[in-house]
Tab-separated table of C-alpha atoms in Angstrom:
chain	number	residue	atom	x	y	z
V	1	MET	CA	-46.806	-23.528	-16.872
V	2	GLY	CA	-45.715	-25.467	-19.961
V	3	ARG	CA	-45.890	-22.283	-22.150
V	4	ALA	CA	-43.698	-20.119	-19.944
V	5	GLY	CA	-40.956	-20.026	-22.580
V	6	PRO	CA	-37.826	-21.070	-20.637
V	7	SER	CA	-34.445	-20.095	-22.002
V	8	ARG	CA	-32.911	-22.425	-24.579
V	9	ALA	CA	-29.588	-22.449	-22.709
V	10	ALA	CA	-31.152	-23.752	-19.524
V	11	CYS	CA	-33.240	-26.402	-21.261
V	12	ALA	CA	-31.365	-27.518	-24.346
V	13	GLU	CA	-31.486	-31.292	-24.774
V	14	PRO	CA	-30.385	-33.945	-27.264
V	15	PRO	CA	-32.967	-35.621	-29.521
V	16	ARG	CA	-35.260	-38.268	-27.938
V	17	ARG	CA	-34.487	-37.006	-24.403
V	18	THR	CA	-37.018	-35.608	-21.963
V	19	SER	CA	-38.352	-32.141	-22.498
V	20	LEU	CA	-40.207	-31.119	-19.342
V	21	ALA	CA	-41.266	-27.507	-19.205
V	22	ALA	CA	-41.608	-27.641	-15.441
V	23	VAL	CA	-37.975	-28.699	-15.060
V	24	CYS	CA	-36.820	-25.936	-17.378
V	25	LEU	CA	-38.859	-23.312	-15.586
V	26	LEU	CA	-37.509	-24.351	-12.197
V	27	ALA	CA	-33.933	-24.300	-13.489
V	28	THR	CA	-34.438	-20.865	-15.036
V	29	LEU	CA	-36.008	-19.485	-11.844
V	30	GLY	CA	-33.138	-20.858	-9.824
V	31	ARG	CA	-30.600	-19.056	-11.975
V	32	LEU	CA	-32.543	-15.808	-12.095
V	33	LEU	CA	-33.505	-15.411	-8.458
V	34	GLY	CA	-30.803	-17.080	-6.337
V	35	SER	CA	-31.530	-18.081	-2.773
V	36	GLY	CA	-32.617	-16.589	0.545
V	37	ASP	CA	-31.337	-16.886	4.084
V	38	GLY	CA	-32.851	-18.378	7.224
V	39	GLN	CA	-32.170	-18.093	10.912
V	40	LEU	CA	-28.658	-18.672	12.241
V	41	GLN	CA	-27.440	-17.464	8.809
V	42	THR	CA	-28.330	-20.770	7.141
V	43	PRO	CA	-28.496	-20.375	3.342
V	44	CYS	CA	-31.459	-21.621	1.357
V	45	ARG	CA	-30.072	-24.337	-0.934
V	46	ILE	CA	-33.054	-24.715	-3.246
V	47	GLN	CA	-30.942	-23.843	-6.269
V	48	LYS	CA	-28.720	-26.853	-5.589
V	49	CYS	CA	-31.807	-29.061	-5.163
V	50	THR	CA	-33.016	-27.926	-8.588
V	51	THR	CA	-29.594	-28.294	-10.195
V	52	ASP	CA	-29.280	-31.853	-8.880
V	53	PHE	CA	-32.756	-32.727	-10.180
V	54	VAL	CA	-31.979	-31.357	-13.646
V	55	SER	CA	-28.711	-33.320	-13.772
V	56	LEU	CA	-30.523	-36.514	-12.748
V	57	THR	CA	-33.232	-36.197	-15.402
V	58	SER	CA	-31.548	-34.464	-18.346
V	59	HIS	CA	-30.135	-37.746	-19.696
V	60	LEU	CA	-33.346	-39.794	-19.355
V	61	ASN	CA	-35.011	-41.060	-22.488
V	62	SER	CA	-38.813	-41.025	-22.315
V	63	ALA	CA	-38.998	-43.826	-24.902
V	64	LEU	CA	-37.410	-46.322	-22.532
V	65	GLU	CA	-39.464	-48.459	-20.166
V	66	SER	CA	-37.316	-47.428	-17.200
V	67	PHE	CA	-38.103	-43.729	-17.688
V	68	ASP	CA	-41.024	-43.468	-15.241
V	69	LEU	CA	-39.190	-45.409	-12.541
V	70	GLU	CA	-36.027	-43.297	-12.776
V	71	PHE	CA	-37.930	-40.024	-13.119
V	72	CYS	CA	-39.999	-40.773	-9.998
V	73	LYS	CA	-36.847	-41.630	-8.072
V	74	ALA	CA	-35.373	-38.264	-9.080
V	75	LEU	CA	-38.589	-36.469	-8.081
V	76	ARG	CA	-38.557	-38.083	-4.652
V	77	ALA	CA	-34.936	-37.044	-4.183
V	78	TYR	CA	-35.908	-33.500	-5.231
V	79	SER	CA	-38.815	-33.523	-2.787
V	80	ALA	CA	-36.565	-34.754	0.045
V	81	CYS	CA	-34.091	-31.971	-0.695
V	82	THR	CA	-36.816	-29.310	-0.542
V	83	TYR	CA	-38.113	-30.787	2.723
V	84	ARG	CA	-34.663	-30.490	4.305
V	85	ASN	CA	-34.647	-26.830	3.311
V	86	SER	CA	-38.244	-26.064	4.288
V	87	LYS	CA	-37.298	-23.988	7.332
V	88	VAL	CA	-34.515	-21.881	5.870
V	89	CYS	CA	-36.283	-21.325	2.528
V	90	ARG	CA	-39.560	-20.036	3.965
V	91	GLY	CA	-40.648	-17.037	1.872
V	92	ASN	CA	-38.273	-17.860	-1.005
V	93	LEU	CA	-40.129	-17.687	-4.351
V	94	VAL	CA	-37.937	-20.309	-6.011
V	95	TYR	CA	-38.503	-22.733	-3.147
V	96	HIS	CA	-42.295	-22.423	-3.202
V	97	SER	CA	-42.337	-22.701	-7.018
V	98	ALA	CA	-40.268	-25.883	-6.772
V	99	VAL	CA	-42.586	-27.436	-4.182
V	100	LEU	CA	-45.627	-26.776	-6.385
V	101	GLY	CA	-43.803	-28.011	-9.468
V	102	ILE	CA	-42.773	-31.246	-7.754
V	103	SER	CA	-46.344	-31.908	-6.648
V	104	ASP	CA	-47.642	-31.373	-10.190
V	105	LEU	CA	-45.004	-33.596	-11.749
V	106	MET	CA	-45.588	-36.398	-9.260
V	107	SER	CA	-49.308	-36.297	-10.024
V	108	GLN	CA	-48.715	-36.311	-13.786
V	109	ARG	CA	-46.341	-39.282	-13.582
V	110	ASN	CA	-48.313	-41.167	-10.893
V	111	CYS	CA	-45.263	-41.194	-8.618
V	112	SER	CA	-45.737	-42.426	-5.071
V	113	LYS	CA	-44.343	-40.276	-2.282
V	114	ASP	CA	-42.655	-43.268	-0.675
V	115	GLY	CA	-40.025	-45.274	-2.469
V	116	PRO	CA	-36.392	-45.265	-3.577
V	117	THR	CA	-34.640	-42.008	-4.464
V	118	SER	CA	-31.823	-41.141	-6.824
V	119	SER	CA	-28.396	-40.081	-5.645
V	120	SER	CA	-27.400	-36.582	-6.749
V	121	ASN	CA	-24.127	-38.143	-7.876
V	122	PRO	CA	-24.804	-41.701	-9.121
V	123	GLU	CA	-21.098	-42.443	-9.346
V	124	VAL	CA	-20.658	-41.887	-5.612
V	125	THR	CA	-22.145	-44.527	-3.348
V	126	HIS	CA	-23.094	-43.428	0.151
V	127	ASP	CA	-24.665	-44.727	3.301
V	128	PRO	CA	-28.053	-43.006	3.786
V	129	CYS	CA	-27.755	-43.644	7.534
V	130	ASN	CA	-24.450	-41.787	7.795
V	131	TYR	CA	-24.977	-38.023	7.743
V	132	ASN	CA	-21.357	-37.339	6.834
V	133	GLY	CA	-21.817	-39.577	3.802
V	134	HIS	CA	-24.734	-37.613	2.374
V	135	PRO	CA	-23.641	-36.225	-0.994
V	136	GLU	CA	-25.545	-32.967	-0.432
V	137	ALA	CA	-23.348	-32.360	2.597
V	138	ARG	CA	-20.087	-33.115	0.814
V	139	GLU	CA	-20.116	-32.561	-2.952
V	140	HIS	CA	-21.781	-30.689	-5.741
V	141	GLN	CA	-22.699	-32.570	-8.883
V	142	GLY	CA	-19.537	-33.316	-10.808
V	143	GLY	CA	-17.382	-33.688	-7.700
V	144	GLU	CA	-16.897	-30.005	-6.856
V	145	LYS	CA	-16.101	-29.780	-3.144
V	146	THR	CA	-18.301	-27.695	-0.865
V	147	ALA	CA	-17.847	-26.502	2.676
V	148	PRO	CA	-18.357	-29.279	5.245
V	149	PRO	CA	-21.544	-29.225	7.343
V	150	THR	CA	-21.713	-26.593	10.077
V	151	TYR	CA	-22.110	-28.117	13.522
V	152	LEU	CA	-23.672	-26.372	16.521
V	153	PHE	CA	-23.465	-27.024	20.249
V	154	CYS	CA	-25.953	-26.739	23.119
V	155	GLY	CA	-25.450	-27.585	26.781
V	156	LEU	CA	-27.381	-27.485	30.062
V	157	PHE	CA	-25.912	-27.921	33.550
V	158	GLY	CA	-26.037	-26.639	37.098
V	159	ASP	CA	-28.701	-24.243	38.388
V	160	PRO	CA	-29.439	-24.483	35.349
V	161	HIS	CA	-27.034	-22.726	32.994
V	162	LEU	CA	-27.874	-22.891	29.294
V	163	ARG	CA	-25.507	-22.508	26.362
V	164	THR	CA	-27.580	-22.087	23.211
V	165	PHE	CA	-26.794	-23.112	19.641
V	166	LYS	CA	-25.896	-19.448	19.035
V	167	ASP	CA	-23.290	-19.588	21.835
V	168	GLY	CA	-25.450	-17.399	24.062
V	169	PHE	CA	-25.121	-18.139	27.784
V	170	GLN	CA	-28.066	-17.821	30.159
V	171	THR	CA	-29.048	-18.834	33.673
V	172	CYS	CA	-32.756	-19.551	33.973
V	173	LYS	CA	-35.489	-20.671	36.358
V	174	VAL	CA	-37.474	-22.834	33.894
V	175	GLU	CA	-39.042	-24.899	36.663
V	176	GLY	CA	-40.997	-27.918	35.409
V	177	ALA	CA	-40.810	-29.497	31.938
V	178	TRP	CA	-39.253	-27.482	29.089
V	179	PRO	CA	-38.234	-28.373	25.505
V	180	LEU	CA	-34.554	-27.895	24.714
V	181	ILE	CA	-34.900	-29.180	21.141
V	182	ASP	CA	-37.965	-30.014	19.050
V	183	ASN	CA	-37.323	-30.493	15.335
V	184	ASN	CA	-38.308	-32.967	12.645
V	185	TYR	CA	-35.711	-35.522	13.749
V	186	LEU	CA	-35.225	-35.159	17.487
V	187	SER	CA	-36.959	-33.904	20.632
V	188	VAL	CA	-35.220	-33.237	23.944
V	189	GLN	CA	-37.157	-32.233	27.054
V	190	VAL	CA	-35.805	-31.510	30.536
V	191	THR	CA	-37.575	-31.263	33.878
V	192	ASN	CA	-36.141	-28.906	36.490
V	193	VAL	CA	-36.900	-28.765	40.210
V	194	PRO	CA	-36.048	-26.140	42.872
V	195	VAL	CA	-32.680	-26.695	44.507
V	196	VAL	CA	-32.910	-24.425	47.574
V	197	ALA	CA	-36.038	-22.970	49.147
V	198	GLY	CA	-36.162	-19.210	48.761
V	199	SER	CA	-33.989	-19.210	45.620
V	200	ARG	CA	-35.162	-19.058	42.025
V	201	ALA	CA	-32.479	-21.528	40.966
V	202	THR	CA	-33.494	-24.994	39.783
V	203	ALA	CA	-31.600	-28.032	38.501
V	204	THR	CA	-32.400	-30.877	36.122
V	205	ASN	CA	-33.652	-34.174	37.538
V	206	LYS	CA	-35.181	-35.678	34.377
V	207	ILE	CA	-34.215	-35.789	30.681
V	208	THR	CA	-36.362	-37.270	27.897
V	209	ILE	CA	-34.947	-37.712	24.388
V	210	ILE	CA	-36.990	-38.898	21.394
V	211	PHE	CA	-35.267	-39.954	18.176
V	212	LYS	CA	-38.018	-39.851	15.573
V	213	SER	CA	-38.428	-42.622	13.024
V	214	TYR	CA	-36.263	-41.989	9.950
V	215	GLN	CA	-36.281	-44.110	6.777
V	216	ASP	CA	-34.542	-47.438	7.379
V	217	CYS	CA	-32.048	-45.918	9.812
V	218	THR	CA	-34.072	-46.005	13.020
V	219	ASP	CA	-37.474	-46.693	14.452
V	220	GLN	CA	-38.748	-44.135	16.946
V	221	LYS	CA	-36.637	-44.476	20.073
V	222	VAL	CA	-37.297	-42.912	23.469
V	223	TYR	CA	-34.623	-42.427	26.112
V	224	GLN	CA	-35.397	-41.287	29.649
V	225	ALA	CA	-33.053	-40.545	32.532
V	226	VAL	CA	-33.997	-39.448	36.045
V	227	THR	CA	-31.942	-38.824	39.154
V	228	ASP	CA	-30.256	-42.058	40.278
V	229	ASP	CA	-31.451	-43.880	37.145
V	230	LEU	CA	-29.242	-43.179	34.142
V	231	PRO	CA	-29.871	-46.232	31.922
V	232	ALA	CA	-27.638	-47.378	29.084
V	233	ALA	CA	-30.649	-48.322	26.939
V	234	PHE	CA	-33.824	-46.889	25.458
V	235	VAL	CA	-37.113	-47.423	27.296
V	236	ASP	CA	-37.801	-50.489	25.129
V	237	GLY	CA	-34.571	-52.107	26.360
V	238	THR	CA	-32.642	-51.749	23.092
V	239	THR	CA	-29.385	-49.861	22.619
V	240	SER	CA	-29.574	-49.206	18.867
V	241	GLY	CA	-31.899	-47.760	16.267
V	242	VAL	CA	-33.224	-50.766	14.366
V	243	ASP	CA	-32.608	-54.549	14.396
V	244	GLY	CA	-29.438	-54.257	16.460
V	245	ASN	CA	-27.721	-52.092	13.828
V	246	THR	CA	-25.433	-49.809	15.826
V	247	LYS	CA	-24.132	-47.929	12.797
V	248	SER	CA	-26.986	-45.416	12.610
V	249	LEU	CA	-27.978	-44.974	16.293
V	250	GLN	CA	-26.268	-46.290	19.402
V	251	ILE	CA	-26.102	-45.751	23.167
V	252	VAL	CA	-22.682	-46.214	24.750
V	253	GLU	CA	-22.239	-46.421	28.521
V	254	LYS	CA	-19.051	-44.657	29.626
V	255	VAL	CA	-19.452	-44.745	33.415
V	256	SER	CA	-22.109	-47.059	34.828
V	257	GLY	CA	-25.067	-45.080	36.115
V	258	LYS	CA	-23.221	-41.761	35.697
V	259	TYR	CA	-22.383	-41.029	32.058
V	260	ILE	CA	-23.726	-42.213	28.694
V	261	GLU	CA	-23.247	-41.088	25.110
V	262	MET	CA	-25.647	-41.354	22.175
V	263	HIS	CA	-24.395	-41.361	18.607
V	264	ALA	CA	-27.081	-40.709	15.973
V	265	ARG	CA	-24.950	-40.946	12.829
V	266	TYR	CA	-27.898	-40.683	10.447
V	267	ILE	CA	-28.394	-37.068	11.572
V	268	GLY	CA	-24.770	-36.369	12.518
V	269	THR	CA	-25.716	-35.844	16.180
V	270	THR	CA	-23.925	-36.701	19.420
V	271	VAL	CA	-25.495	-36.431	22.889
V	272	TYR	CA	-23.816	-36.654	26.311
V	273	VAL	CA	-25.908	-37.210	29.463
V	274	ARG	CA	-24.309	-37.220	32.923
V	275	GLN	CA	-25.377	-37.403	36.546
V	276	LEU	CA	-23.267	-35.358	38.967
V	277	GLY	CA	-24.503	-35.354	42.532
V	278	HIS	CA	-28.297	-35.362	42.542
V	279	TYR	CA	-28.781	-33.695	39.152
V	280	LEU	CA	-28.318	-34.299	35.419
V	281	THR	CA	-26.425	-32.453	32.698
V	282	LEU	CA	-26.763	-32.603	28.921
V	283	ALA	CA	-24.548	-31.636	25.981
V	284	ILE	CA	-25.356	-32.042	22.298
V	285	ARG	CA	-23.704	-31.406	18.942
V	286	MET	CA	-25.923	-31.272	15.877
V	287	PRO	CA	-25.621	-30.117	12.233
V	288	GLN	CA	-27.103	-26.686	11.627
V	289	GLU	CA	-29.246	-28.132	8.843
V	290	VAL	CA	-30.860	-30.538	11.332
V	291	VAL	CA	-31.229	-27.850	14.019
V	292	MET	CA	-33.222	-25.666	11.635
V	293	ALA	CA	-35.572	-28.419	10.416
V	294	TYR	CA	-38.624	-27.398	12.433
V	295	GLU	CA	-41.974	-25.705	11.898
V	296	GLU	CA	-43.266	-22.422	13.346
V	297	ILE	CA	-45.293	-24.194	16.025
V	298	GLN	CA	-42.033	-25.740	17.307
V	299	ASP	CA	-40.383	-22.403	18.092
V	300	LEU	CA	-40.245	-22.926	21.903
V	301	GLN	CA	-36.807	-24.516	21.982
V	302	LEU	CA	-34.415	-23.316	24.651
V	303	CYS	CA	-31.342	-24.477	22.705
V	304	VAL	CA	-32.449	-22.485	19.659
V	305	ASN	CA	-34.059	-19.334	21.085
V	306	GLY	CA	-32.935	-19.315	24.706
V	307	CYS	CA	-35.112	-18.926	27.791
V	308	PRO	CA	-38.092	-16.543	27.827
V	309	SER	CA	-37.083	-13.227	29.419
V	310	SER	CA	-39.432	-13.883	32.342
V	311	GLU	CA	-37.428	-17.024	33.175
V	312	ARG	CA	-33.978	-15.402	33.147
V	313	ILE	CA	-31.990	-15.120	36.376
V	314	ASP	CA	-28.846	-13.591	34.862
V	315	ASP	CA	-28.523	-10.016	33.634
V	316	SER	CA	-27.194	-10.243	30.065
V	317	GLY	CA	-24.865	-13.048	31.070
V	318	HIS	CA	-23.885	-11.614	34.472
V	319	LEU	CA	-24.883	-13.680	37.483
V	320	PRO	CA	-26.223	-11.914	40.601
V	321	LEU	CA	-24.203	-13.575	43.341
V	322	PRO	CA	-26.611	-14.515	46.150
V	323	VAL	CA	-24.287	-13.496	48.985
V	324	MET	CA	-21.150	-11.359	48.886
V	325	GLY	CA	-18.802	-13.021	51.350
V	326	HIS	CA	-21.455	-14.124	53.870
V	327	LEU	CA	-23.089	-17.450	54.692
V	328	LEU	CA	-26.332	-18.288	52.978
V	329	PRO	CA	-29.599	-18.499	54.941
V	330	GLN	CA	-30.679	-22.138	55.083
V	331	HIS	CA	-34.474	-22.022	55.381
V	332	GLY	CA	-35.552	-25.404	54.002
V	333	SER	CA	-32.301	-25.926	52.112
V	334	ALA	CA	-31.790	-29.332	50.554
V	335	HIS	CA	-28.240	-29.294	51.929
V	336	PRO	CA	-26.740	-28.780	55.385
V	337	GLN	CA	-25.577	-25.304	56.347
V	338	SER	CA	-23.424	-23.842	53.598
V	339	VAL	CA	-19.747	-23.455	54.377
V	340	TYR	CA	-19.024	-21.337	51.318
V	341	THR	CA	-18.297	-17.633	51.250
V	342	LEU	CA	-17.482	-15.749	48.073
V	343	GLU	CA	-13.793	-16.258	48.791
V	344	THR	CA	-13.979	-19.988	49.545
V	345	ALA	CA	-16.340	-20.646	46.604
V	346	THR	CA	-13.925	-18.839	44.298
V	347	THR	CA	-11.032	-20.920	45.634
V	348	LYS	CA	-12.990	-24.168	45.234
V	349	CYS	CA	-13.944	-23.435	41.621
V	350	HIS	CA	-10.408	-22.312	40.800
V	351	GLU	CA	-9.179	-25.811	41.687
V	352	LYS	CA	-11.001	-27.183	38.626
V	353	MET	CA	-11.101	-24.197	36.277
V	354	LEU	CA	-8.108	-21.928	35.861
V	355	LEU	CA	-9.704	-19.482	33.443
V	356	LYS	CA	-12.281	-17.116	34.886
V	357	ASP	CA	-14.791	-17.666	32.105
V	358	ILE	CA	-18.551	-18.045	32.393
V	359	TYR	CA	-18.188	-21.678	33.526
V	360	PHE	CA	-16.024	-20.532	36.438
V	361	TYR	CA	-18.550	-17.875	37.476
V	362	SER	CA	-21.390	-20.382	37.096
V	363	CYS	CA	-19.526	-22.651	39.498
V	364	VAL	CA	-19.190	-19.833	42.047
V	365	PHE	CA	-22.875	-18.934	41.679
V	366	ASP	CA	-23.956	-22.552	42.185
V	367	LEU	CA	-21.788	-23.061	45.257
V	368	LEU	CA	-23.091	-19.893	46.898
V	369	THR	CA	-26.662	-20.794	45.987
V	370	THR	CA	-26.648	-24.444	47.055
V	371	GLY	CA	-23.574	-25.200	49.136
V	372	ASP	CA	-23.298	-28.430	47.114
V	373	ALA	CA	-19.738	-29.151	45.917
V	374	ASN	CA	-21.101	-31.457	43.186
V	375	PHE	CA	-21.953	-28.354	41.186
V	376	THR	CA	-18.217	-27.692	40.853
V	377	ALA	CA	-17.869	-31.039	39.073
V	378	ALA	CA	-20.929	-30.212	36.945
V	379	ALA	CA	-19.416	-26.931	35.711
V	380	HIS	CA	-16.059	-28.601	35.044
V	381	SER	CA	-17.684	-31.498	33.137
V	382	ALA	CA	-19.797	-29.038	31.144
V	383	LEU	CA	-16.631	-27.275	30.023
V	384	GLN	CA	-15.034	-30.621	29.123
V	385	ASP	CA	-18.102	-31.462	27.035
V	386	VAL	CA	-17.712	-28.149	25.203
V	387	GLU	CA	-14.080	-28.988	24.442
V	388	SER	CA	-15.145	-32.421	23.192
V	389	LEU	CA	-18.192	-31.440	21.108
V	390	HIS	CA	-18.013	-27.756	20.180
V	391	PRO	CA	-16.576	-27.514	16.661
V	392	ARG	CA	-14.765	-24.171	17.114
V	393	LYS	CA	-11.985	-24.005	19.689
V	394	GLU	CA	-11.919	-20.213	19.695
V	395	HIS	CA	-15.503	-20.266	21.020
V	396	TRP	CA	-14.986	-22.772	23.822
V	397	HIS	CA	-14.588	-20.140	26.526
V	398	ILE	CA	-17.172	-17.400	27.001
V	399	PHE	CA	-16.092	-14.463	29.124
V	400	PRO	CA	-18.566	-12.083	30.776
V	401	ASN	CA	-18.922	-8.980	28.649
V	402	SER	CA	-17.675	-5.684	29.996
V	403	GLU	CA	-21.113	-4.233	30.545
V	404	GLY	CA	-23.578	-4.808	33.355
V	405	GLY	CA	-23.794	-7.282	36.190
V	406	GLY	CA	-23.108	-7.384	39.914
V	407	VAL	CA	-19.810	-6.042	41.170
V	408	ASP	CA	-18.730	-4.751	37.739
V	409	LYS	CA	-21.577	-2.251	37.649
V	410	ALA	CA	-20.751	-1.006	41.156
V	411	ASN	CA	-17.054	-0.644	40.336
V	412	LYS	CA	-17.856	1.351	37.182
V	413	PHE	CA	-20.157	3.604	39.148
V	414	PHE	CA	-17.530	4.435	41.781
V	415	VAL	CA	-14.786	4.915	39.196
V	416	GLY	CA	-17.037	7.319	37.322
V	417	LEU	CA	-17.911	9.138	40.520
V	418	GLY	CA	-14.213	9.477	41.376
V	419	LEU	CA	-13.459	11.011	37.976
V	420	VAL	CA	-16.249	13.531	38.429
V	421	CYS	CA	-14.835	14.505	41.842
V	422	LEU	CA	-11.347	14.976	40.351
V	423	ILE	CA	-12.737	17.233	37.644
V	424	LEU	CA	-14.609	19.311	40.203
V	425	VAL	CA	-11.485	19.660	42.367
V	426	ALA	CA	-9.410	20.747	39.380
V	427	PHE	CA	-11.790	23.372	38.016
V	428	LEU	CA	-13.538	24.816	41.077
């Protein structure tokens, strides 16, 4: 590896300064090969990791006593950067070369894996427990501005309706316990129970959230909410991440027993949990970089990949209305006899939601399925959470596409049939 002959331009150095062939080779590879892409169009940023490492070590003098300490700090920062990109850089030659090179260099220099790390821009101080303060999310070396972090949104409400991180909208059965999110920083699991006997629809009566231990920002914290028990604290009784420090992780109670917010600033994540009627809703905003930090065995995540096809109730986003203008059968229903027809359900939902987007149609579906007016509030609150947390206003409202689903398909069929009849009349 040391005789690979890196270019002089990439590795030129002043006298008495470090000359590490591994660093030169990694820098040269980065410039020659560029980067790859991951899911959700997340770019592999290994070239920036390498560039930052070179800038941190190029000025070090191996004759000084502080060399090993500073070099190990830079290596740990390099390793942390590659770890953050492990998902999106899978299969990238530069990435895998860097990982091997880091391991070799740490062995040669007897660097421990745990310990302090160097900042990619030593002149800029930052709070490691504030995601928005991370230099890799805000600046290139030398102060060149980069695009701000990309934030994604996921929400679950009603019978249950799922909005994925890709802004897909699905209605699913998913009875029992299912993972919404399961990455290296956070796990969210929901438990859904049947709402009405004879219907495939379920609703959420339990939410479990695990914030995994992260540096000095938080110990592992577990939050659990069930119907009629929406606590404003973690299961250990605390409301913050570590030693009462609310700057990195905090639970805030907005409405006692009905609505709480969690702010995990160290990973740039905000979570809303509500109880409306007998069931729970959840909304979450998270940086794309954090969303994608998971391994292959963690691929069952409803927020990331949606519901399995066998669990889908909707037809490509279109909801099959249970009854068209007639009362629902009430065999074993959890609610008294339904008073909603298609017309009255539409009127009820229109009181809260003026636009006939997917949240409006979800409201109509839930009222016809359950007869429970609380689902109107759930759909309305879910839309409010989108407006509060979703980073792109133009994506707040999702409208059913023009193809497939319920009445639309029937209307298209009869329109087409009418056109055929007109053609036959004209030419026969």
